[in-house]
């Protein structure tokens, strides 16, 4: 597939009176999800987004379909952006930042979504202090990310508001100190895989109980979605919601008893702690 034609950079866009241009260094799937969410939500018009897909025409096509501006080089992206998202693979972040370092200034806000790369390294490699580190997760692909951000020394309230608006376009955002990021990885970073496994197991249980596979899978996924929505929207503690559907000597408490026999809650707790510990070892 031929690369889409390059487009001239448009003027900055205004969001609530705040005009800025958004650049992506790295045009992978997560970057695309963010770009699509930002454009679809109206946080920024697509014309305010730019990236340099280099030798990956399929990624250029993906960003072009959003309406983003395609440039030739990362240097051009940096020059023509106010907020620069570092969205390359973690193993090449150092190389990319060292290459871009001469082009960076405190007028640019750097945002890193590279997993496991700590703020200190980002500052050392870029030579900048105006940085925000964000840890999103894979449900960003469907606009339901759980993202956590921490602010560098010179990141301002305006910077935080800008980044919050960007990541709110693909889900929910929290601000926390970087010392919590290993635990964040263990919970929300790795957590979708735990839930996928739970959905698969629930569906297998439905099949074992006599349901057709497609019906069992549909019921399992919708049940998890509905339960999560109840926790999120009602503000009630999960234990309280559980008690509301647990009748004396009924079917639900019988099922819960089996989960307790298998140490269901303890196993999930251990999974989060083990993943957080592994994240710390790798960083």
PDB file of N, CA, C and O in Angstrom, residues 205-258:
ATOM      1  N   UNK A 205     -18.100 -22.201  32.206  1.00  0.00           N
ATOM      2  CA  UNK A 205     -19.052 -22.696  33.186  1.00  0.00           C
ATOM      3  C   UNK A 205     -20.450 -22.782  32.620  1.00  0.00           C
ATOM      4  O   UNK A 205     -21.189 -23.745  32.887  1.00  0.00           O
ATOM      5  N   UNK A 206     -20.824 -21.785  31.836  1.00  0.00           N
ATOM      6  CA  UNK A 206     -22.137 -21.819  31.195  1.00  0.00           C
ATOM      7  C   UNK A 206     -22.272 -22.983  30.244  1.00  0.00           C
ATOM      8  O   UNK A 206     -23.314 -23.660  30.201  1.00  0.00           O
ATOM      9  N   UNK A 207     -21.206 -23.250  29.480  1.00  0.00           N
ATOM     10  CA  UNK A 207     -21.216 -24.403  28.562  1.00  0.00           C
ATOM     11  C   UNK A 207     -21.325 -25.706  29.353  1.00  0.00           C
ATOM     12  O   UNK A 207     -22.081 -26.614  28.990  1.00  0.00           O
ATOM     13  N   UNK A 208     -20.565 -25.777  30.460  1.00  0.00           N
ATOM     14  CA  UNK A 208     -20.618 -26.980  31.300  1.00  0.00           C
ATOM     15  C   UNK A 208     -22.010 -27.194  31.884  1.00  0.00           C
ATOM     16  O   UNK A 208     -22.427 -28.333  32.127  1.00  0.00           O
ATOM     17  N   UNK A 209     -22.735 -26.079  32.084  1.00  0.00           N
ATOM     18  CA  UNK A 209     -24.090 -26.174  32.622  1.00  0.00           C
ATOM     19  C   UNK A 209     -25.138 -26.390  31.544  1.00  0.00           C
ATOM     20  O   UNK A 209     -26.328 -26.504  31.857  1.00  0.00           O
ATOM     21  N   UNK A 210     -24.701 -26.430  30.258  1.00  0.00           N
ATOM     22  CA  UNK A 210     -25.612 -26.776  29.174  1.00  0.00           C
ATOM     23  C   UNK A 210     -25.917 -25.688  28.174  1.00  0.00           C
ATOM     24  O   UNK A 210     -26.700 -25.910  27.247  1.00  0.00           O
ATOM     25  N   UNK A 211     -25.301 -24.516  28.295  1.00  0.00           N
ATOM     26  CA  UNK A 211     -25.577 -23.423  27.370  1.00  0.00           C
ATOM     27  C   UNK A 211     -24.791 -23.572  26.073  1.00  0.00           C
ATOM     28  O   UNK A 211     -23.662 -24.067  26.094  1.00  0.00           O
ATOM     29  N   UNK A 212     -25.345 -23.112  24.951  1.00  0.00           N
ATOM     30  CA  UNK A 212     -24.550 -23.019  23.720  1.00  0.00           C
ATOM     31  C   UNK A 212     -23.397 -22.041  23.919  1.00  0.00           C
ATOM     32  O   UNK A 212     -23.523 -21.066  24.667  1.00  0.00           O
ATOM     33  N   UNK A 213     -22.278 -22.274  23.246  1.00  0.00           N
ATOM     34  CA  UNK A 213     -21.074 -21.464  23.456  1.00  0.00           C
ATOM     35  C   UNK A 213     -21.304 -19.973  23.208  1.00  0.00           C
ATOM     36  O   UNK A 213     -20.868 -19.137  24.003  1.00  0.00           O
ATOM     37  N   UNK A 214     -21.956 -19.620  22.101  1.00  0.00           N
ATOM     38  CA  UNK A 214     -22.120 -18.201  21.794  1.00  0.00           C
ATOM     39  C   UNK A 214     -23.002 -17.501  22.825  1.00  0.00           C
ATOM     40  O   UNK A 214     -22.738 -16.359  23.219  1.00  0.00           O
ATOM     41  N   UNK A 215     -24.034 -18.184  23.286  1.00  0.00           N
ATOM     42  CA  UNK A 215     -24.887 -17.597  24.318  1.00  0.00           C
ATOM     43  C   UNK A 215     -24.122 -17.444  25.630  1.00  0.00           C
ATOM     44  O   UNK A 215     -24.219 -16.412  26.299  1.00  0.00           O
ATOM     45  N   UNK A 216     -23.347 -18.454  25.982  1.00  0.00           N
ATOM     46  CA  UNK A 216     -22.577 -18.405  27.225  1.00  0.00           C
ATOM     47  C   UNK A 216     -21.573 -17.258  27.193  1.00  0.00           C
ATOM     48  O   UNK A 216     -21.424 -16.522  28.187  1.00  0.00           O
ATOM     49  N   UNK A 217     -20.895 -17.071  26.072  1.00  0.00           N
ATOM     50  CA  UNK A 217     -19.905 -15.999  25.971  1.00  0.00           C
ATOM     51  C   UNK A 217     -20.570 -14.626  26.029  1.00  0.00           C
ATOM     52  O   UNK A 217     -20.079 -13.704  26.692  1.00  0.00           O
ATOM     53  N   UNK A 218     -21.691 -14.495  25.346  1.00  0.00           N
ATOM     54  CA  UNK A 218     -22.413 -13.227  25.381  1.00  0.00           C
ATOM     55  C   UNK A 218     -22.900 -12.879  26.772  1.00  0.00           C
ATOM     56  O   UNK A 218     -22.766 -11.738  27.227  1.00  0.00           O
ATOM     57  N   UNK A 219     -23.457 -13.858  27.470  1.00  0.00           N
ATOM     58  CA  UNK A 219     -23.937 -13.623  28.824  1.00  0.00           C
ATOM     59  C   UNK A 219     -22.787 -13.299  29.773  1.00  0.00           C
ATOM     60  O   UNK A 219     -22.901 -12.421  30.632  1.00  0.00           O
ATOM     61  N   UNK A 220     -21.677 -14.009  29.631  1.00  0.00           N
ATOM     62  CA  UNK A 220     -20.533 -13.781  30.521  1.00  0.00           C
ATOM     63  C   UNK A 220     -19.966 -12.371  30.354  1.00  0.00           C
ATOM     64  O   UNK A 220     -19.743 -11.654  31.339  1.00  0.00           O
ATOM     65  N   UNK A 221     -19.743 -11.957  29.106  1.00  0.00           N
ATOM     66  CA  UNK A 221     -19.152 -10.636  28.875  1.00  0.00           C
ATOM     67  C   UNK A 221     -20.106  -9.525  29.289  1.00  0.00           C
ATOM     68  O   UNK A 221     -19.692  -8.531  29.906  1.00  0.00           O
ATOM     69  N   UNK A 222     -21.393  -9.674  29.001  1.00  0.00           N
ATOM     70  CA  UNK A 222     -22.349  -8.638  29.382  1.00  0.00           C
ATOM     71  C   UNK A 222     -22.538  -8.577  30.896  1.00  0.00           C
ATOM     72  O   UNK A 222     -22.723  -7.496  31.468  1.00  0.00           O
ATOM     73  N   UNK A 223     -22.452  -9.719  31.551  1.00  0.00           N
ATOM     74  CA  UNK A 223     -22.574  -9.742  33.012  1.00  0.00           C
ATOM     75  C   UNK A 223     -21.423  -8.998  33.668  1.00  0.00           C
ATOM     76  O   UNK A 223     -21.616  -8.215  34.610  1.00  0.00           O
ATOM     77  N   UNK A 224     -20.196  -9.213  33.173  1.00  0.00           N
ATOM     78  CA  UNK A 224     -19.045  -8.494  33.714  1.00  0.00           C
ATOM     79  C   UNK A 224     -19.170  -6.995  33.439  1.00  0.00           C
ATOM     80  O   UNK A 224     -18.912  -6.160  34.319  1.00  0.00           O
ATOM     81  N   UNK A 225     -19.581  -6.635  32.216  1.00  0.00           N
ATOM     82  CA  UNK A 225     -19.767  -5.227  31.870  1.00  0.00           C
ATOM     83  C   UNK A 225     -20.832  -4.590  32.762  1.00  0.00           C
ATOM     84  O   UNK A 225     -20.631  -3.489  33.291  1.00  0.00           O
ATOM     85  N   UNK A 226     -21.952  -5.277  32.933  1.00  0.00           N
ATOM     86  CA  UNK A 226     -23.033  -4.733  33.750  1.00  0.00           C
ATOM     87  C   UNK A 226     -22.630  -4.573  35.204  1.00  0.00           C
ATOM     88  O   UNK A 226     -22.936  -3.556  35.845  1.00  0.00           O
ATOM     89  N   UNK A 227     -21.930  -5.566  35.750  1.00  0.00           N
ATOM     90  CA  UNK A 227     -21.501  -5.485  37.138  1.00  0.00           C
ATOM     91  C   UNK A 227     -20.510  -4.339  37.345  1.00  0.00           C
ATOM     92  O   UNK A 227     -20.598  -3.588  38.331  1.00  0.00           O
ATOM     93  N   UNK A 228     -19.556  -4.185  36.407  1.00  0.00           N
ATOM     94  CA  UNK A 228     -18.588  -3.095  36.503  1.00  0.00           C
ATOM     95  C   UNK A 228     -19.282  -1.738  36.415  1.00  0.00           C
ATOM     96  O   UNK A 228     -18.934  -0.795  37.138  1.00  0.00           O
ATOM     97  N   UNK A 229     -20.283  -1.630  35.548  1.00  0.00           N
ATOM     98  CA  UNK A 229     -21.023  -0.382  35.405  1.00  0.00           C
ATOM     99  C   UNK A 229     -21.786  -0.044  36.683  1.00  0.00           C
ATOM    100  O   UNK A 229     -21.863   1.119  37.097  1.00  0.00           O
ATOM    101  N   UNK A 230     -22.345  -1.060  37.339  1.00  0.00           N
ATOM    102  CA  UNK A 230     -23.046  -0.822  38.603  1.00  0.00           C
ATOM    103  C   UNK A 230     -22.098  -0.286  39.669  1.00  0.00           C
ATOM    104  O   UNK A 230     -22.439   0.652  40.399  1.00  0.00           O
ATOM    105  N   UNK A 231     -20.910  -0.858  39.773  1.00  0.00           N
ATOM    106  CA  UNK A 231     -19.931  -0.366  40.745  1.00  0.00           C
ATOM    107  C   UNK A 231     -19.550   1.078  40.434  1.00  0.00           C
ATOM    108  O   UNK A 231     -19.495   1.937  41.319  1.00  0.00           O
ATOM    109  N   UNK A 232     -19.306   1.362  39.156  1.00  0.00           N
ATOM    110  CA  UNK A 232     -18.850   2.683  38.734  1.00  0.00           C
ATOM    111  C   UNK A 232     -19.934   3.741  38.903  1.00  0.00           C
ATOM    112  O   UNK A 232     -19.657   4.857  39.354  1.00  0.00           O
ATOM    113  N   UNK A 233     -21.168   3.393  38.567  1.00  0.00           N
ATOM    114  CA  UNK A 233     -22.220   4.401  38.513  1.00  0.00           C
ATOM    115  C   UNK A 233     -22.981   4.574  39.821  1.00  0.00           C
ATOM    116  O   UNK A 233     -23.483   5.666  40.108  1.00  0.00           O
ATOM    117  N   UNK A 234     -23.107   3.516  40.615  1.00  0.00           N
ATOM    118  CA  UNK A 234     -23.873   3.643  41.865  1.00  0.00           C
ATOM    119  C   UNK A 234     -23.033   4.178  43.012  1.00  0.00           C
ATOM    120  O   UNK A 234     -23.572   4.761  43.962  1.00  0.00           O
ATOM    121  N   UNK A 235     -21.711   3.969  42.951  1.00  0.00           N
ATOM    122  CA  UNK A 235     -20.863   4.383  44.052  1.00  0.00           C
ATOM    123  C   UNK A 235     -20.940   3.459  45.248  1.00  0.00           C
ATOM    124  O   UNK A 235     -20.315   3.714  46.283  1.00  0.00           O
ATOM    125  N   UNK A 236     -21.680   2.378  45.134  1.00  0.00           N
ATOM    126  CA  UNK A 236     -21.807   1.430  46.235  1.00  0.00           C
ATOM    127  C   UNK A 236     -20.601   0.496  46.279  1.00  0.00           C
ATOM    128  O   UNK A 236     -19.990   0.204  45.248  1.00  0.00           O
ATOM    129  N   UNK A 237     -20.257   0.028  47.466  1.00  0.00           N
ATOM    130  CA  UNK A 237     -19.159  -0.922  47.620  1.00  0.00           C
ATOM    131  C   UNK A 237     -19.532  -2.237  46.946  1.00  0.00           C
ATOM    132  O   UNK A 237     -20.692  -2.674  47.026  1.00  0.00           O
ATOM    133  N   UNK A 238     -18.583  -2.882  46.267  1.00  0.00           N
ATOM    134  CA  UNK A 238     -18.901  -4.160  45.616  1.00  0.00           C
ATOM    135  C   UNK A 238     -19.500  -5.191  46.579  1.00  0.00           C
ATOM    136  O   UNK A 238     -20.380  -5.976  46.182  1.00  0.00           O
ATOM    137  N   UNK A 239     -19.032  -5.184  47.830  1.00  0.00           N
ATOM    138  CA  UNK A 239     -19.590  -6.118  48.806  1.00  0.00           C
ATOM    139  C   UNK A 239     -21.063  -5.863  49.062  1.00  0.00           C
ATOM    140  O   UNK A 239     -21.856  -6.814  49.223  1.00  0.00           O
ATOM    141  N   UNK A 240     -21.459  -4.603  49.065  1.00  0.00           N
ATOM    142  CA  UNK A 240     -22.867  -4.249  49.262  1.00  0.00           C
ATOM    143  C   UNK A 240     -23.707  -4.712  48.072  1.00  0.00           C
ATOM    144  O   UNK A 240     -24.808  -5.267  48.256  1.00  0.00           O
ATOM    145  N   UNK A 241     -23.195  -4.499  46.873  1.00  0.00           N
ATOM    146  CA  UNK A 241     -23.918  -4.950  45.677  1.00  0.00           C
ATOM    147  C   UNK A 241     -24.014  -6.471  45.650  1.00  0.00           C
ATOM    148  O   UNK A 241     -25.038  -7.031  45.243  1.00  0.00           O
ATOM    149  N   UNK A 242     -22.949  -7.129  46.072  1.00  0.00           N
ATOM    150  CA  UNK A 242     -22.964  -8.600  46.144  1.00  0.00           C
ATOM    151  C   UNK A 242     -24.034  -9.078  47.116  1.00  0.00           C
ATOM    152  O   UNK A 242     -24.796 -10.012  46.825  1.00  0.00           O
ATOM    153  N   UNK A 243     -24.114  -8.424  48.278  1.00  0.00           N
ATOM    154  CA  UNK A 243     -25.099  -8.829  49.276  1.00  0.00           C
ATOM    155  C   UNK A 243     -26.531  -8.645  48.779  1.00  0.00           C
ATOM    156  O   UNK A 243     -27.436  -9.397  49.169  1.00  0.00           O
ATOM    157  N   UNK A 244     -26.741  -7.651  47.910  1.00  0.00           N
ATOM    158  CA  UNK A 244     -28.085  -7.382  47.404  1.00  0.00           C
ATOM    159  C   UNK A 244     -28.626  -8.492  46.520  1.00  0.00           C
ATOM    160  O   UNK A 244     -29.842  -8.610  46.329  1.00  0.00           O
ATOM    161  N   UNK A 245     -27.728  -9.303  45.944  1.00  0.00           N
ATOM    162  CA  UNK A 245     -28.184 -10.391  45.056  1.00  0.00           C
ATOM    163  C   UNK A 245     -27.898 -11.768  45.658  1.00  0.00           C
ATOM    164  O   UNK A 245     -27.974 -12.779  44.972  1.00  0.00           O
ATOM    165  N   UNK A 246     -27.585 -11.784  46.957  1.00  0.00           N
ATOM    166  CA  UNK A 246     -27.237 -13.043  47.617  1.00  0.00           C
ATOM    167  C   UNK A 246     -28.304 -13.390  48.648  1.00  0.00           C
ATOM    168  O   UNK A 246     -28.296 -12.873  49.771  1.00  0.00           O
ATOM    169  N   UNK A 247     -29.251 -14.240  48.258  1.00  0.00           N
ATOM    170  CA  UNK A 247     -30.349 -14.641  49.139  1.00  0.00           C
ATOM    171  C   UNK A 247     -29.919 -15.798  50.038  1.00  0.00           C
ATOM    172  O   UNK A 247     -29.075 -16.616  49.649  1.00  0.00           O
ATOM    173  N   UNK A 248     -30.479 -15.900  51.237  1.00  0.00           N
ATOM    174  CA  UNK A 248     -30.160 -17.028  52.122  1.00  0.00           C
ATOM    175  C   UNK A 248     -30.434 -18.376  51.446  1.00  0.00           C
ATOM    176  O   UNK A 248     -31.521 -18.593  50.898  1.00  0.00           O
ATOM    177  N   UNK A 249     -29.438 -19.231  51.463  1.00  0.00           N
ATOM    178  CA  UNK A 249     -29.552 -20.583  50.904  1.00  0.00           C
ATOM    179  C   UNK A 249     -29.894 -20.584  49.416  1.00  0.00           C
ATOM    180  O   UNK A 249     -30.419 -21.580  48.888  1.00  0.00           O
ATOM    181  N   UNK A 250     -29.597 -19.462  48.723  1.00  0.00           N
ATOM    182  CA  UNK A 250     -29.938 -19.358  47.314  1.00  0.00           C
ATOM    183  C   UNK A 250     -28.829 -19.813  46.381  1.00  0.00           C
ATOM    184  O   UNK A 250     -27.780 -20.308  46.805  1.00  0.00           O
ATOM    185  N   UNK A 251     -29.051 -19.593  45.095  1.00  0.00           N
ATOM    186  CA  UNK A 251     -28.082 -20.049  44.090  1.00  0.00           C
ATOM    187  C   UNK A 251     -26.788 -19.234  44.141  1.00  0.00           C
ATOM    188  O   UNK A 251     -25.694 -19.789  44.000  1.00  0.00           O
ATOM    189  N   UNK A 252     -26.898 -17.918  44.347  1.00  0.00           N
ATOM    190  CA  UNK A 252     -25.713 -17.067  44.291  1.00  0.00           C
ATOM    191  C   UNK A 252     -24.754 -17.356  45.435  1.00  0.00           C
ATOM    192  O   UNK A 252     -23.541 -17.471  45.227  1.00  0.00           O
ATOM    193  N   UNK A 253     -25.292 -17.495  46.664  1.00  0.00           N
ATOM    194  CA  UNK A 253     -24.401 -17.759  47.785  1.00  0.00           C
ATOM    195  C   UNK A 253     -23.767 -19.143  47.654  1.00  0.00           C
ATOM    196  O   UNK A 253     -22.629 -19.363  48.088  1.00  0.00           O
ATOM    197  N   UNK A 254     -24.475 -20.069  47.012  1.00  0.00           N
ATOM    198  CA  UNK A 254     -23.897 -21.391  46.774  1.00  0.00           C
ATOM    199  C   UNK A 254     -22.709 -21.290  45.823  1.00  0.00           C
ATOM    200  O   UNK A 254     -21.658 -21.908  46.033  1.00  0.00           O
ATOM    201  N   UNK A 255     -22.871 -20.466  44.772  1.00  0.00           N
ATOM    202  CA  UNK A 255     -21.760 -20.256  43.844  1.00  0.00           C
ATOM    203  C   UNK A 255     -20.603 -19.530  44.507  1.00  0.00           C
ATOM    204  O   UNK A 255     -19.425 -19.870  44.290  1.00  0.00           O
ATOM    205  N   UNK A 256     -20.890 -18.515  45.328  1.00  0.00           N
ATOM    206  CA  UNK A 256     -19.848 -17.781  46.028  1.00  0.00           C
ATOM    207  C   UNK A 256     -19.075 -18.696  46.972  1.00  0.00           C
ATOM    208  O   UNK A 256     -17.845 -18.575  47.117  1.00  0.00           O
ATOM    209  N   UNK A 257     -19.782 -19.615  47.589  1.00  0.00           N
ATOM    210  CA  UNK A 257     -19.112 -20.566  48.485  1.00  0.00           C
ATOM    211  C   UNK A 257     -18.048 -21.366  47.727  1.00  0.00           C
ATOM    212  O   UNK A 257     -16.950 -21.608  48.246  1.00  0.00           O
ATOM    213  N   UNK A 258     -18.359 -21.752  46.497  1.00  0.00           N
ATOM    214  CA  UNK A 258     -17.370 -22.472  45.691  1.00  0.00           C
ATOM    215  C   UNK A 258     -16.180 -21.575  45.339  1.00  0.00           C
ATOM    216  O   UNK A 258     -15.034 -22.026  45.340  1.00  0.00           O
TER     217      UNK A 258
END
